[in-house]
Short mmCIF file of C-alpha atoms in Angstrom, two decimals:
data_model
loop_
_atom_site.label_atom_id
_atom_site.label_comp_id
_atom_site.label_asym_id
_atom_site.label_seq_id
_atom_site.Cartn_x
_atom_site.Cartn_y
_atom_site.Cartn_z
CA GLY A 1 94.70 125.82 86.34
CA ALA A 2 97.86 124.50 84.82
CA VAL A 3 97.31 121.98 81.38
CA VAL A 4 98.42 118.49 81.13
CA SER A 5 98.16 116.39 77.54
CA GLN A 6 98.31 112.94 76.96
CA HIS A 7 98.53 111.25 74.13
CA PRO A 8 97.23 108.81 72.90
CA SER A 9 93.78 108.83 74.70
CA TRP A 10 93.41 105.05 73.66
CA VAL A 11 95.52 102.84 71.86
CA ILE A 12 94.85 98.59 70.99
CA CYS A 13 98.08 96.33 70.30
CA LYS A 14 99.14 93.07 70.04
CA SER A 15 100.26 90.76 72.62
CA GLY A 16 104.43 91.28 72.57
CA THR A 17 104.88 94.63 70.90
CA SER A 18 105.52 98.27 72.86
CA VAL A 19 103.71 100.97 73.39
CA LYS A 20 104.65 104.59 73.74
CA ILE A 21 102.37 106.69 75.80
CA GLU A 22 103.58 110.77 75.87
CA CYS A 23 102.63 113.34 78.83
CA ARG A 24 103.27 116.82 78.08
CA SER A 25 103.20 120.29 80.08
CA LEU A 26 101.30 122.59 77.61
CA ASP A 27 101.76 126.21 80.06
CA PHE A 28 104.29 125.55 82.33
CA GLN A 29 107.89 124.00 82.79
CA ALA A 30 107.33 120.52 85.03
CA THR A 31 110.59 119.13 86.65
CA THR A 32 109.13 116.37 87.72
CA MET A 33 106.15 114.26 86.05
CA PHE A 34 103.87 111.07 87.76
CA TRP A 35 102.86 108.23 85.79
CA TYR A 36 99.74 106.46 87.78
CA ARG A 37 97.76 103.11 86.17
CA GLN A 38 94.25 102.49 87.54
CA PHE A 39 92.77 99.43 86.85
CA PRO A 40 88.81 99.30 86.65
CA LYS A 41 86.81 100.52 89.81
CA GLN A 42 89.97 100.98 91.73
CA SER A 43 92.08 103.64 92.77
CA LEU A 44 95.24 105.42 91.25
CA MET A 45 98.46 103.33 91.53
CA LEU A 46 101.40 105.04 91.52
CA MET A 47 104.17 103.83 88.78
CA ALA A 48 106.81 105.74 88.88
CA THR A 49 108.35 109.32 89.34
CA SER A 50 109.88 110.85 86.36
CA ASN A 51 112.37 113.60 86.68
CA GLU A 52 113.88 116.14 83.99
CA GLY A 53 117.41 114.83 83.01
CA SER A 54 117.90 111.85 85.46
CA LYS A 55 116.51 108.40 85.53
CA ALA A 56 113.04 107.77 86.63
CA THR A 57 111.94 106.23 90.40
CA TYR A 58 109.99 103.45 90.34
CA GLU A 59 107.50 102.37 93.01
CA GLN A 60 107.95 98.75 94.49
CA GLY A 61 106.89 95.98 92.24
CA VAL A 62 107.24 98.26 89.32
CA GLU A 63 109.45 96.33 86.45
CA LYS A 64 111.81 99.30 85.39
CA ASP A 65 112.51 97.43 82.21
CA LYS A 66 109.00 96.85 80.95
CA PHE A 67 108.22 100.25 81.73
CA LEU A 68 110.45 102.52 80.34
CA ILE A 69 110.14 106.38 81.05
CA ASN A 70 112.24 109.12 79.61
CA HIS A 71 111.78 112.78 80.62
CA ALA A 72 114.18 114.68 78.22
CA SER A 73 112.56 118.01 78.58
CA LEU A 74 111.24 120.43 80.76
CA THR A 75 107.67 119.49 79.54
CA LEU A 76 107.60 116.19 78.16
CA SER A 77 107.81 112.54 80.00
CA THR A 78 107.01 109.27 77.64
CA LEU A 79 105.88 106.02 78.94
CA THR A 80 106.87 103.16 77.08
CA VAL A 81 105.13 100.08 77.73
CA THR A 82 107.06 97.36 76.21
CA SER A 83 106.60 93.34 74.92
CA ALA A 84 103.11 94.21 76.44
CA HIS A 85 100.74 91.74 77.45
CA PRO A 86 96.75 91.61 78.19
CA GLU A 87 97.23 92.37 81.93
CA ASP A 88 98.87 95.35 81.35
CA SER A 89 95.80 96.53 80.14
CA SER A 90 94.68 99.24 81.55
CA PHE A 91 94.04 103.42 82.33
CA TYR A 92 97.71 105.22 82.45
CA ILE A 93 97.53 108.74 83.31
CA CYS A 94 100.33 110.97 83.80
CA SER A 95 100.45 114.37 86.32
CA ALA A 96 102.98 117.03 86.36
CA ARG A 97 103.64 119.29 89.44
CA SER A 98 103.50 123.32 88.49
CA GLY A 99 105.25 125.41 90.98
CA GLU A 100 103.37 128.32 89.80
CA SER A 101 100.24 127.27 90.77
CA GLY A 102 101.59 126.26 94.82
CA ASN A 103 102.98 122.76 93.60
CA THR A 104 99.41 122.08 92.74
CA ILE A 105 99.62 118.56 90.57
CA TYR A 106 97.63 118.36 87.65
CA PHE A 107 96.76 115.42 85.49
CA GLY A 108 96.90 114.34 81.70
CA GLU A 109 93.60 112.87 80.22
CA GLY A 110 94.99 109.50 80.57
CA SER A 111 95.54 106.48 78.14
CA TRP A 112 93.13 103.51 77.46
CA LEU A 113 95.88 100.74 76.18
CA THR A 114 94.15 97.51 75.39
CA VAL A 115 96.72 94.43 74.69
CA VAL A 116 95.08 91.85 72.38
CA GLY B 1 105.48 105.10 103.34
CA GLU B 2 102.22 107.30 103.84
CA ASN B 3 99.03 105.00 104.37
CA VAL B 4 95.93 106.45 103.41
CA GLU B 5 92.82 105.26 104.09
CA GLN B 6 89.08 106.47 102.75
CA HIS B 7 85.92 105.72 103.88
CA PRO B 8 83.15 105.08 102.95
CA SER B 9 83.99 102.99 99.59
CA THR B 10 80.40 103.94 98.69
CA LEU B 11 77.87 106.68 99.41
CA SER B 12 74.06 106.94 98.59
CA VAL B 13 72.55 110.53 99.05
CA GLN B 14 69.15 111.96 98.21
CA GLU B 15 69.66 115.13 95.82
CA GLY B 16 69.71 118.49 98.69
CA ASP B 17 71.32 116.13 101.59
CA SER B 18 74.73 116.32 102.42
CA ALA B 19 77.77 113.77 101.86
CA VAL B 20 80.80 113.30 104.02
CA ILE B 21 84.01 111.30 103.14
CA LYS B 22 86.56 111.13 105.21
CA CYS B 23 90.29 110.00 104.39
CA THR B 24 93.49 109.09 107.50
CA TYR B 25 97.05 108.99 107.00
CA SER B 26 99.89 107.88 108.04
CA ASP B 27 103.23 110.40 107.88
CA SER B 28 102.80 113.11 110.48
CA ALA B 29 105.08 114.38 107.75
CA SER B 30 102.42 115.19 105.02
CA ASN B 31 101.48 118.86 104.23
CA TYR B 32 99.36 118.70 101.41
CA PHE B 33 95.51 117.48 101.01
CA PRO B 34 93.66 117.60 97.85
CA TRP B 35 90.51 115.98 96.96
CA TYR B 36 89.69 114.56 92.96
CA LYS B 37 86.79 114.08 91.47
CA GLN B 38 86.80 111.28 88.74
CA GLU B 39 84.13 110.76 86.56
CA LEU B 40 84.03 107.24 84.29
CA GLY B 41 86.66 106.91 82.00
CA LYS B 42 88.03 110.36 82.38
CA ARG B 43 90.87 112.25 84.36
CA PRO B 44 90.75 113.25 87.86
CA GLN B 45 89.72 116.63 88.23
CA LEU B 46 90.72 118.17 91.84
CA ILE B 47 87.96 120.37 93.11
CA ILE B 48 89.72 121.57 96.60
CA ASP B 49 92.85 120.81 98.67
CA ILE B 50 94.23 122.03 101.42
CA ARG B 51 97.67 122.50 103.52
CA SER B 52 98.74 122.19 106.87
CA ASN B 53 98.81 125.05 107.89
CA VAL B 54 94.95 125.86 107.32
CA GLY B 55 92.12 123.58 109.03
CA GLU B 56 89.15 123.80 107.27
CA LYS B 57 88.39 125.41 103.09
CA LYS B 58 85.14 126.28 101.84
CA ASP B 59 84.25 126.33 98.19
CA GLN B 60 80.76 126.78 97.06
CA ARG B 61 79.14 123.58 98.08
CA ILE B 62 82.55 121.85 98.85
CA ALA B 63 84.17 121.83 102.00
CA VAL B 64 87.32 120.05 103.45
CA THR B 65 88.58 120.18 106.95
CA LEU B 66 91.78 118.91 108.55
CA ASN B 67 92.76 117.25 111.56
CA LYS B 68 96.49 116.86 111.85
CA THR B 69 96.89 116.05 115.18
CA ALA B 70 94.38 113.06 114.42
CA LYS B 71 95.88 112.55 111.28
CA HIS B 72 92.51 113.10 108.96
CA PHE B 73 90.75 115.55 106.18
CA SER B 74 87.46 115.05 105.35
CA LEU B 75 85.21 116.31 102.31
CA HIS B 76 82.00 117.90 102.69
CA ILE B 77 79.75 118.53 100.09
CA THR B 78 76.50 120.01 101.19
CA GLU B 79 72.86 120.28 98.96
CA THR B 80 74.09 117.64 96.81
CA GLN B 81 73.04 117.81 92.93
CA PRO B 82 72.97 114.72 90.51
CA GLU B 83 76.02 115.70 88.63
CA ASP B 84 77.97 115.33 91.59
CA SER B 85 77.77 111.37 91.26
CA ALA B 86 81.34 110.81 90.49
CA VAL B 87 84.03 108.46 91.91
CA TYR B 88 86.03 110.55 94.89
CA PHE B 89 89.90 110.46 95.85
CA CYS B 90 91.42 112.33 98.44
CA ALA B 91 95.24 112.03 98.28
CA VAL B 92 97.71 112.94 100.44
CA ASN B 93 101.70 113.95 99.52
CA ASP B 94 104.04 111.66 100.97
CA SER B 95 107.72 112.47 102.43
CA TRP B 96 109.02 112.39 98.89
CA GLY B 97 106.65 114.61 97.68
CA LYS B 98 104.89 112.06 95.82
CA LEU B 99 100.94 111.76 96.13
CA GLN B 100 98.97 108.56 97.19
CA PHE B 101 95.72 108.00 97.06
CA GLY B 102 92.75 106.50 98.94
CA ALA B 103 91.09 104.02 97.47
CA GLY B 104 88.08 106.32 96.31
CA THR B 105 84.12 106.45 97.51
CA GLN B 106 81.60 106.06 94.34
CA VAL B 107 78.95 108.94 95.26
CA VAL B 108 75.34 108.44 93.96
CA VAL B 109 72.71 111.41 94.30
CA THR B 110 69.58 109.73 93.19
CA PRO B 111 67.21 112.82 92.47
#
């Protein structure tokens, strides 16, 4: 299947700083990528849809200015958590849709963010 | 918006028995229904999916059935093995093409 790579796999940052997470589709072009957040023992909650060349669309309740999304190319989307706080600590996962695989959605490895 | 409900939240089965997880959804326009397996700390892995023009799909020990009229679909795992222990999520694409996930089912297979 298609490969989606996410980096970093884990990061620890100080409260008040910003952290950038990258999501890459390695062997296909993805005009649309999705960002999810998953707290321990909970389901994946969709945060936003990242659209190549245009602004991301955010789910209700997700702060646009806090979770900055950039999708500058067909293979890369980035999520920046600005002014991170301990409550932002979570598992962040991106996914991308592969049109070549019948629009199947593939997930990145995920990024563990811990804000101290 | 799409509302996906998944049951049960936990499921314990003896090795060799079958496991069934059920999901219901609300948007009749949804047409793609994947199932994911997630091990602790790892990404969800697609294990099987079904599209609305099909009622059943099978892949070795795993099968999915879809009832579009009733808006529910189920995952069936036969001859369960300890390595099947994980959290399983159903998902449904909403009218915007975004995947909405069920709450998950923790499956424990005991030897």
